[in-house]
mmCIF file of C-alpha atoms in Angstrom:
data_model
loop_
_atom_site.group_PDB
_atom_site.id
_atom_site.type_symbol
_atom_site.label_atom_id
_atom_site.label_comp_id
_atom_site.label_asym_id
_atom_site.label_seq_id
_atom_site.Cartn_x
_atom_site.Cartn_y
_atom_site.Cartn_z
ATOM 1 C CA MET Z 1 2.516 -10.425 -40.073
ATOM 2 C CA PRO Z 2 4.790 -7.600 -38.771
ATOM 3 C CA GLY Z 3 1.839 -5.197 -38.982
ATOM 4 C CA SER Z 4 -0.402 -7.495 -36.956
ATOM 5 C CA ARG Z 5 2.316 -7.900 -34.351
ATOM 6 C CA ALA Z 6 2.727 -4.145 -34.062
ATOM 7 C CA SER Z 7 -1.006 -3.637 -33.682
ATOM 8 C CA THR Z 8 -1.096 -6.321 -31.012
ATOM 9 C CA VAL Z 9 1.646 -4.620 -28.987
ATOM 10 C CA VAL Z 10 0.044 -1.176 -29.378
ATOM 11 C CA GLY Z 11 -3.296 -2.662 -28.375
ATOM 12 C CA ILE Z 12 -1.855 -3.559 -24.982
ATOM 13 C CA PHE Z 13 -1.842 0.086 -23.920
ATOM 14 C CA ASN Z 14 -5.568 0.773 -23.875
ATOM 15 C CA THR Z 15 -8.164 1.856 -21.316
ATOM 16 C CA SER Z 16 -8.363 -1.664 -19.932
ATOM 17 C CA PHE Z 17 -4.607 -1.603 -19.313
ATOM 18 C CA VAL Z 18 -4.868 1.627 -17.301
ATOM 19 C CA GLU Z 19 -7.785 0.274 -15.277
ATOM 20 C CA SER Z 20 -5.816 -2.901 -14.526
ATOM 21 C CA THR Z 21 -2.796 -0.810 -13.514
ATOM 22 C CA LEU Z 22 -4.820 1.227 -11.015
ATOM 23 C CA ARG Z 23 -6.319 -1.900 -9.453
ATOM 24 C CA ILE Z 24 -2.881 -3.489 -9.075
ATOM 25 C CA ALA Z 25 -1.562 -0.228 -7.575
ATOM 26 C CA VAL Z 26 -4.063 -0.230 -4.688
ATOM 27 C CA PRO Z 27 -2.020 -2.117 -2.031
ATOM 28 C CA ILE Z 28 1.269 -0.506 -3.069
ATOM 29 C CA VAL Z 29 0.041 3.085 -3.092
ATOM 30 C CA PHE Z 30 -2.004 2.852 0.111
ATOM 31 C CA ALA Z 31 0.856 1.185 2.001
ATOM 32 C CA GLY Z 32 3.354 3.688 0.574
ATOM 33 C CA LEU Z 33 1.243 6.618 1.770
ATOM 34 C CA GLY Z 34 0.936 5.001 5.191
ATOM 35 C CA GLY Z 35 4.682 4.501 5.356
ATOM 36 C CA ILE Z 36 5.205 8.213 4.722
ATOM 37 C CA PHE Z 37 3.167 9.212 7.786
ATOM 38 C CA ALA Z 38 5.022 6.760 10.024
ATOM 39 C CA GLU Z 39 8.540 7.466 8.819
ATOM 40 C CA LYS Z 40 8.186 11.254 8.566
ATOM 41 C CA SER Z 41 7.078 11.185 12.206
ATOM 42 C CA GLY Z 42 10.300 9.376 13.128
ATOM 43 C CA VAL Z 43 9.162 5.740 13.202
ATOM 44 C CA ILE Z 44 10.460 3.331 10.560
ATOM 45 C CA ASN Z 45 7.712 0.813 9.822
ATOM 46 C CA ILE Z 46 9.022 -1.974 7.618
ATOM 47 C CA GLY Z 47 6.092 -4.143 8.686
ATOM 48 C CA LEU Z 48 3.825 -2.780 5.943
ATOM 49 C CA GLU Z 49 3.840 -6.196 4.272
ATOM 50 C CA GLY Z 50 2.427 -7.801 7.422
ATOM 51 C CA LEU Z 51 -0.260 -5.121 7.704
ATOM 52 C CA LEU Z 52 -1.324 -5.768 4.099
ATOM 53 C CA ILE Z 53 -1.497 -9.525 4.698
ATOM 54 C CA ILE Z 54 -3.518 -9.341 7.914
ATOM 55 C CA SER Z 55 -5.976 -6.838 6.460
ATOM 56 C CA ALA Z 56 -6.451 -8.894 3.291
ATOM 57 C CA PHE Z 57 -7.124 -12.055 5.274
ATOM 58 C CA THR Z 58 -9.485 -10.340 7.722
ATOM 59 C CA ALA Z 59 -11.496 -8.715 4.939
ATOM 60 C CA VAL Z 60 -12.069 -12.072 3.239
ATOM 61 C CA ALA Z 61 -12.760 -13.927 6.497
ATOM 62 C CA VAL Z 62 -15.342 -11.430 7.751
ATOM 63 C CA THR Z 63 -17.034 -11.175 4.360
ATOM 64 C CA HIS Z 64 -17.163 -14.986 4.143
ATOM 65 C CA LEU Z 65 -18.614 -15.327 7.643
ATOM 66 C CA LEU Z 66 -21.314 -12.788 6.738
ATOM 67 C CA GLY Z 67 -22.343 -14.777 3.673
ATOM 68 C CA GLY Z 68 -19.770 -13.666 1.128
ATOM 69 C CA ASP Z 69 -22.181 -12.369 -1.517
ATOM 70 C CA ALA Z 70 -24.017 -9.248 -0.315
ATOM 71 C CA GLN Z 71 -22.427 -5.867 -0.948
ATOM 72 C CA SER Z 72 -23.086 -4.931 2.682
ATOM 73 C CA ALA Z 73 -20.973 -7.917 3.771
ATOM 74 C CA VAL Z 74 -18.170 -6.861 1.422
ATOM 75 C CA TRP Z 75 -18.138 -3.327 2.825
ATOM 76 C CA ILE Z 76 -18.122 -4.631 6.395
ATOM 77 C CA GLY Z 77 -15.268 -6.959 5.442
ATOM 78 C CA LEU Z 78 -13.333 -4.003 4.015
ATOM 79 C CA PHE Z 79 -13.573 -2.006 7.229
ATOM 80 C CA ALA Z 80 -12.884 -5.100 9.346
ATOM 81 C CA GLY Z 81 -9.631 -5.509 7.422
ATOM 82 C CA VAL Z 82 -8.759 -1.874 8.076
ATOM 83 C CA LEU Z 83 -9.504 -2.346 11.774
ATOM 84 C CA ALA Z 84 -7.287 -5.451 12.001
ATOM 85 C CA SER Z 85 -4.388 -3.653 10.327
ATOM 86 C CA THR Z 86 -4.873 -0.608 12.557
ATOM 87 C CA LEU Z 87 -4.816 -2.699 15.733
ATOM 88 C CA LEU Z 88 -1.634 -4.481 14.640
ATOM 89 C CA ALA Z 89 -0.038 -1.109 13.844
ATOM 90 C CA LEU Z 90 -1.078 0.135 17.292
ATOM 91 C CA VAL Z 91 0.645 -2.830 18.942
ATOM 92 C CA PHE Z 92 3.758 -2.007 16.908
ATOM 93 C CA ALA Z 93 3.515 1.634 18.013
ATOM 94 C CA VAL Z 94 3.313 0.679 21.693
ATOM 95 C CA LEU Z 95 6.357 -1.554 21.346
ATOM 96 C CA VAL Z 96 8.570 1.018 19.647
ATOM 97 C CA ILE Z 97 7.329 4.218 21.311
ATOM 98 C CA GLU Z 98 6.487 3.169 24.878
ATOM 99 C CA PHE Z 99 8.881 0.248 25.280
ATOM 100 C CA ARG Z 100 11.579 1.609 22.934
ATOM 101 C CA ALA Z 101 11.888 -1.655 21.011
ATOM 102 C CA ASP Z 102 14.166 -1.722 17.994
ATOM 103 C CA GLN Z 103 11.985 -0.470 15.138
ATOM 104 C CA ILE Z 104 13.494 -2.710 12.470
ATOM 105 C CA ILE Z 105 13.135 -5.864 14.568
ATOM 106 C CA ALA Z 106 9.595 -4.928 15.617
ATOM 107 C CA GLY Z 107 8.693 -4.235 11.982
ATOM 108 C CA LEU Z 108 10.026 -7.612 10.910
ATOM 109 C CA ALA Z 109 7.944 -9.161 13.697
ATOM 110 C CA VAL Z 110 4.810 -7.496 12.302
ATOM 111 C CA TRP Z 111 5.609 -8.931 8.876
ATOM 112 C CA LEU Z 112 6.168 -12.417 10.281
ATOM 113 C CA VAL Z 113 2.958 -12.229 12.322
ATOM 114 C CA GLY Z 114 0.979 -11.449 9.180
ATOM 115 C CA LEU Z 115 2.858 -14.026 7.110
ATOM 116 C CA GLY Z 116 2.193 -16.783 9.636
ATOM 117 C CA LEU Z 117 -1.189 -15.840 11.087
ATOM 118 C CA GLY Z 118 -3.026 -15.226 7.818
ATOM 119 C CA PRO Z 119 -2.391 -18.663 6.246
ATOM 120 C CA PHE Z 120 -2.807 -20.425 9.623
ATOM 121 C CA LEU Z 121 -6.246 -18.933 10.275
ATOM 122 C CA SER Z 122 -7.157 -19.615 6.650
ATOM 123 C CA ILE Z 123 -6.497 -23.307 7.285
ATOM 124 C CA VAL Z 124 -8.665 -23.116 10.421
ATOM 125 C CA ILE Z 125 -11.590 -21.577 8.525
ATOM 126 C CA TRP Z 126 -11.332 -23.177 5.062
ATOM 127 C CA GLY Z 127 -9.011 -26.133 5.576
ATOM 128 C CA SER Z 128 -6.544 -24.590 3.129
ATOM 129 C CA VAL Z 129 -4.140 -21.651 3.026
ATOM 130 C CA ASN Z 130 -6.296 -20.343 0.177
ATOM 131 C CA SER Z 131 -9.767 -19.081 1.013
ATOM 132 C CA ALA Z 132 -13.083 -19.584 -0.711
ATOM 133 C CA SER Z 133 -14.147 -16.875 -3.155
ATOM 134 C CA ILE Z 134 -16.202 -13.875 -2.067
ATOM 135 C CA ALA Z 135 -18.004 -11.110 -3.930
ATOM 136 C CA THR Z 136 -16.119 -7.913 -4.771
ATOM 137 C CA LEU Z 137 -17.258 -4.294 -4.626
ATOM 138 C CA ASN Z 138 -19.550 -3.179 -7.409
ATOM 139 C CA THR Z 139 -18.233 -0.613 -9.845
ATOM 140 C CA VAL Z 140 -19.260 2.982 -9.152
ATOM 141 C CA THR Z 141 -20.519 4.744 -12.273
ATOM 142 C CA VAL Z 142 -21.021 8.512 -12.308
ATOM 143 C CA PRO Z 143 -23.704 9.342 -14.904
ATOM 144 C CA GLY Z 144 -22.460 11.720 -17.564
ATOM 145 C CA LEU Z 145 -18.878 11.903 -16.335
ATOM 146 C CA SER Z 146 -18.327 8.237 -17.145
ATOM 147 C CA GLN Z 147 -18.935 9.093 -20.813
ATOM 148 C CA ILE Z 148 -15.933 11.435 -21.010
ATOM 149 C CA PRO Z 149 -13.467 9.933 -23.517
ATOM 150 C CA VAL Z 150 -10.486 8.100 -21.970
ATOM 151 C CA VAL Z 151 -10.759 9.642 -18.475
ATOM 152 C CA GLY Z 152 -14.423 8.782 -17.906
ATOM 153 C CA PRO Z 153 -14.184 4.972 -17.931
ATOM 154 C CA ILE Z 154 -10.985 5.057 -15.870
ATOM 155 C CA ILE Z 155 -12.012 7.380 -13.018
ATOM 156 C CA PHE Z 156 -15.811 7.692 -13.147
ATOM 157 C CA ASP Z 157 -16.656 4.071 -13.918
ATOM 158 C CA ALA Z 158 -14.305 2.324 -11.515
ATOM 159 C CA SER Z 159 -14.035 0.289 -8.358
ATOM 160 C CA PRO Z 160 -14.745 2.456 -5.292
ATOM 161 C CA ILE Z 161 -11.415 1.386 -3.795
ATOM 162 C CA VAL Z 162 -9.584 2.848 -6.822
ATOM 163 C CA ILE Z 163 -11.528 6.107 -6.469
ATOM 164 C CA LEU Z 164 -10.720 6.139 -2.740
ATOM 165 C CA MET Z 165 -7.034 5.613 -3.545
ATOM 166 C CA LEU Z 166 -6.949 8.588 -5.906
ATOM 167 C CA VAL Z 167 -8.715 10.799 -3.356
ATOM 168 C CA THR Z 168 -6.374 9.633 -0.574
ATOM 169 C CA ILE Z 169 -3.315 10.589 -2.620
ATOM 170 C CA VAL Z 170 -4.528 14.196 -2.900
ATOM 171 C CA VAL Z 171 -5.703 14.385 0.731
ATOM 172 C CA SER Z 172 -2.386 13.003 2.015
ATOM 173 C CA TRP Z 173 -0.442 15.561 -0.029
ATOM 174 C CA PHE Z 174 -2.612 18.384 1.307
ATOM 175 C CA VAL Z 175 -2.423 17.232 4.941
ATOM 176 C CA LEU Z 176 1.357 16.858 4.905
ATOM 177 C CA ASN Z 177 2.029 20.141 3.101
ATOM 178 C CA HIS Z 178 -0.729 22.528 4.145
ATOM 179 C CA THR Z 179 -1.870 21.686 7.685
ATOM 180 C CA SER Z 180 -0.515 22.071 11.212
ATOM 181 C CA PHE Z 181 -0.636 18.314 11.645
ATOM 182 C CA GLY Z 182 1.594 17.893 8.591
ATOM 183 C CA ARG Z 183 4.111 20.299 10.101
ATOM 184 C CA TRP Z 184 3.982 18.383 13.399
ATOM 185 C CA ILE Z 185 4.629 15.127 11.569
ATOM 186 C CA GLU Z 186 7.658 16.614 9.834
ATOM 187 C CA ALA Z 187 9.010 18.203 13.024
ATOM 188 C CA SER Z 188 8.562 14.930 14.922
ATOM 189 C CA GLY Z 189 10.909 13.231 12.493
ATOM 190 C CA GLU Z 190 13.330 16.106 11.948
ATOM 191 C CA ASN Z 191 13.562 17.951 15.269
ATOM 192 C CA PRO Z 192 11.357 16.400 17.976
ATOM 193 C CA SER Z 193 12.897 18.492 20.771
ATOM 194 C CA ALA Z 194 11.740 21.678 19.015
ATOM 195 C CA LEU Z 195 8.255 20.223 18.653
ATOM 196 C CA ASP Z 196 8.305 19.270 22.331
ATOM 197 C CA THR Z 197 9.393 22.800 23.282
ATOM 198 C CA ALA Z 198 6.449 24.169 21.290
ATOM 199 C CA GLY Z 199 4.139 22.181 23.559
ATOM 200 C CA VAL Z 200 3.206 19.394 21.157
ATOM 201 C CA ASP Z 201 3.411 15.823 22.489
ATOM 202 C CA VAL Z 202 5.954 14.054 20.263
ATOM 203 C CA HIS Z 203 4.795 10.602 21.328
ATOM 204 C CA ARG Z 204 1.207 11.424 20.439
ATOM 205 C CA VAL Z 205 2.225 12.652 16.979
ATOM 206 C CA ARG Z 206 4.244 9.497 16.400
ATOM 207 C CA TYR Z 207 1.359 7.321 17.570
ATOM 208 C CA VAL Z 208 -0.934 9.001 15.071
ATOM 209 C CA GLY Z 209 1.643 8.606 12.307
ATOM 210 C CA VAL Z 210 2.053 4.876 12.940
ATOM 211 C CA VAL Z 211 -1.681 4.280 13.358
ATOM 212 C CA LEU Z 212 -2.298 6.078 10.056
ATOM 213 C CA SER Z 213 0.169 3.677 8.430
ATOM 214 C CA GLY Z 214 -2.040 0.877 9.753
ATOM 215 C CA VAL Z 215 -5.260 2.488 8.530
ATOM 216 C CA LEU Z 216 -3.936 3.167 5.034
ATOM 217 C CA SER Z 217 -2.247 -0.229 4.725
ATOM 218 C CA GLY Z 218 -5.550 -1.735 5.833
ATOM 219 C CA PHE Z 219 -7.333 -0.098 2.931
ATOM 220 C CA GLY Z 220 -4.561 -1.394 0.668
ATOM 221 C CA GLY Z 221 -4.703 -5.027 1.764
ATOM 222 C CA ALA Z 222 -8.459 -5.224 2.229
ATOM 223 C CA GLY Z 223 -9.002 -3.207 -0.937
ATOM 224 C CA LEU Z 224 -6.945 -5.719 -2.896
ATOM 225 C CA VAL Z 225 -9.282 -8.589 -2.049
ATOM 226 C CA VAL Z 226 -12.656 -6.831 -2.047
ATOM 227 C CA GLY Z 227 -11.792 -4.641 -5.020
ATOM 228 C CA ARG Z 228 -10.066 -7.127 -7.311
ATOM 229 C CA ALA Z 229 -8.999 -10.593 -6.131
ATOM 230 C CA GLY Z 230 -12.145 -11.827 -4.374
ATOM 231 C CA ARG Z 231 -10.216 -14.311 -2.222
ATOM 232 C CA PHE Z 232 -7.223 -14.680 0.089
ATOM 233 C CA ILE Z 233 -4.235 -16.644 -1.216
ATOM 234 C CA GLY Z 234 -1.899 -17.722 1.568
ATOM 235 C CA SER Z 235 0.541 -19.936 -0.285
ATOM 236 C CA GLY Z 236 4.183 -18.880 -0.649
ATOM 237 C CA GLN Z 237 4.647 -15.227 0.322
ATOM 238 C CA THR Z 238 0.835 -14.893 0.189
ATOM 239 C CA MET Z 239 -1.032 -12.897 -2.429
ATOM 240 C CA ILE Z 240 0.653 -9.703 -1.202
ATOM 241 C CA ALA Z 241 3.910 -11.051 -2.678
ATOM 242 C CA GLY Z 242 6.202 -8.237 -1.574
ATOM 243 C CA ASP Z 243 3.883 -5.283 -2.244
ATOM 244 C CA GLY Z 244 4.598 -3.947 1.249
ATOM 245 C CA PHE Z 245 8.322 -3.862 0.568
ATOM 246 C CA ILE Z 246 7.732 -2.343 -2.861
ATOM 247 C CA ALA Z 247 5.664 0.322 -1.060
ATOM 248 C CA ILE Z 248 8.740 1.225 0.992
ATOM 249 C CA THR Z 249 10.737 1.766 -2.205
ATOM 250 C CA THR Z 250 7.950 3.983 -3.608
ATOM 251 C CA TYR Z 251 8.084 6.539 -0.820
ATOM 252 C CA LEU Z 252 11.874 6.500 -0.921
ATOM 253 C CA PHE Z 253 11.670 7.023 -4.686
ATOM 254 C CA GLY Z 254 9.087 9.780 -4.133
ATOM 255 C CA ASN Z 255 11.233 11.353 -1.376
ATOM 256 C CA TYR Z 256 8.313 11.206 1.085
ATOM 257 C CA ASN Z 257 6.026 13.166 -1.229
ATOM 258 C CA PRO Z 258 2.588 11.502 -1.630
ATOM 259 C CA LEU Z 259 2.379 12.516 -5.289
ATOM 260 C CA GLY Z 260 5.802 11.086 -6.105
ATOM 261 C CA THR Z 261 5.049 7.992 -4.034
ATOM 262 C CA ALA Z 262 1.788 7.410 -5.884
ATOM 263 C CA ALA Z 263 3.498 7.914 -9.245
ATOM 264 C CA ALA Z 264 6.139 5.332 -8.323
ATOM 265 C CA GLY Z 265 3.479 2.877 -7.126
ATOM 266 C CA ILE Z 266 1.442 3.279 -10.297
ATOM 267 C CA LEU Z 267 4.619 2.896 -12.385
ATOM 268 C CA PHE Z 268 5.399 -0.428 -10.734
ATOM 269 C CA ALA Z 269 1.773 -1.539 -11.070
ATOM 270 C CA GLY Z 270 1.857 -0.615 -14.757
ATOM 271 C CA LEU Z 271 4.975 -2.724 -15.271
ATOM 272 C CA ASP Z 272 3.287 -5.581 -13.438
ATOM 273 C CA ALA Z 273 0.194 -5.252 -15.621
ATOM 274 C CA LEU Z 274 2.471 -5.138 -18.656
ATOM 275 C CA GLN Z 275 4.276 -8.366 -17.781
ATOM 276 C CA ILE Z 276 0.907 -10.098 -17.359
ATOM 277 C CA ARG Z 277 -0.142 -9.012 -20.838
ATOM 278 C CA LEU Z 278 3.197 -9.846 -22.400
ATOM 279 C CA GLN Z 279 2.752 -13.447 -21.261
ATOM 280 C CA GLN Z 280 -0.397 -13.579 -23.378
ATOM 281 C CA ILE Z 281 1.396 -12.616 -26.610
ATOM 282 C CA PRO Z 282 2.507 -15.858 -28.318
ATOM 283 C CA PHE Z 283 5.192 -14.383 -30.593
ATOM 284 C CA ILE Z 284 7.317 -12.978 -27.724
ATOM 285 C CA PRO Z 285 10.112 -15.565 -27.307
ATOM 286 C CA ALA Z 286 11.149 -14.665 -23.746
ATOM 287 C CA PRO Z 287 10.408 -17.289 -21.056
ATOM 288 C CA THR Z 288 7.490 -16.549 -18.738
ATOM 289 C CA GLU Z 289 9.789 -16.536 -15.690
ATOM 290 C CA LEU Z 290 11.929 -13.812 -17.296
ATOM 291 C CA ILE Z 291 8.925 -11.679 -18.214
ATOM 292 C CA ARG Z 292 7.688 -11.843 -14.598
ATOM 293 C CA LEU Z 293 10.927 -10.174 -13.494
ATOM 294 C CA VAL Z 294 10.244 -7.055 -15.577
ATOM 295 C CA PRO Z 295 8.630 -4.914 -12.826
ATOM 296 C CA TYR Z 296 11.181 -5.870 -10.176
ATOM 297 C CA VAL Z 297 14.212 -5.289 -12.376
ATOM 298 C CA SER Z 298 12.718 -1.977 -13.483
ATOM 299 C CA VAL Z 299 12.321 -0.846 -9.867
ATOM 300 C CA ILE Z 300 15.999 -1.636 -9.188
ATOM 301 C CA ILE Z 301 17.057 0.317 -12.268
ATOM 302 C CA VAL Z 302 14.902 3.303 -11.338
ATOM 303 C CA LEU Z 303 16.199 3.337 -7.761
ATOM 304 C CA ALA Z 304 19.764 3.211 -9.070
ATOM 305 C CA PHE Z 305 19.199 6.442 -10.997
ATOM 306 C CA VAL Z 306 16.843 8.250 -8.639
ATOM 307 C CA GLY Z 307 19.680 9.685 -6.589
ATOM 308 C CA TYR Z 308 19.966 10.267 -2.874
ATOM 309 C CA THR Z 309 16.833 10.215 -0.721
ATOM 310 C CA ARG Z 310 17.270 12.003 2.586
ATOM 311 C CA LEU Z 311 15.722 10.178 5.506
ATOM 312 C CA PRO Z 312 14.131 12.234 8.300
ATOM 313 C CA ALA Z 313 16.927 13.188 10.703
ATOM 314 C CA GLU Z 314 15.424 11.353 13.691
ATOM 315 C CA ALA Z 315 13.885 8.396 11.848
ATOM 316 C CA GLY Z 316 14.454 5.257 13.890
ATOM 317 C CA GLU Z 317 15.509 7.214 16.968
ATOM 318 C CA HIS Z 318 13.620 7.028 20.268
ATOM 319 C CA TYR Z 319 12.615 10.272 21.954
ATOM 320 C CA GLU Z 320 11.774 11.132 25.540
ATOM 321 C CA SER Z 321 10.474 14.509 26.618
ATOM 322 C CA GLY Z 322 13.303 16.664 27.974
ATOM 323 C CA GLU Z 323 16.031 14.920 25.939
ATOM 324 C CA GLU Z 324 18.585 17.138 24.242
#
């Protein structure tokens, strides 16, 4: 009996577990990367949760209205979700950059808009806060490479949204660390007056940073439904269930580094996948409710030991050209 229990526990950590972890990580990692661009530019966007919700709902709604089954409809739904999130992020950017609204209050408003609008429109379309089911994106298989042991099935025989996530992590790291735009983003959040003196429009850089947070969060929310869930769940805190706020902790944990942010997001997703599997093991005596707390408690513990994360010097501060 002890041997069978040990083999059962060890069997949890297999290729399927890693694949599940990467799928769960999609909304967290994408939103975390988006949050980096916004906050490093000087704009604190705590409305990532709302962006994830609105993009998830829009992706399902558009796919459903186009028939819900064809892969072309699913892809259109994905990009419709990204567009919806981007537009909401643009509205947020106008409020905080042009009209100098309080960034925290405006971010909370974005969250509340998503939290209220998604379930409401779901009731309008389906008569319930939970949508009908739609098709999800087909797995992309790369001939030959998918046969590589361990790595092949995980990366080269995966959902396209997972592949896109992995590519986006690397691209974001490169852009922020090895391009002029990355230096502008950092200067906008650290010393905007110096950037202004160099002839670069600080407002424009901040607009791009916030809009990118909308684009990336859009891929996270829409990718969740078209890559894994296949429906929108609007009950409670919706199917997003705090992933946007977890995303904020990931880039704080990663100290605004896309690689560290992604690692933190995948860590949380792995703990979430683990708690799901632990619930399926009958000989574990812990209550289901306690097991569900594993990823959240782990995040708190990790943050307690991660040390000090330095915010960008001008994060949350408004800037006008000519200010000292």
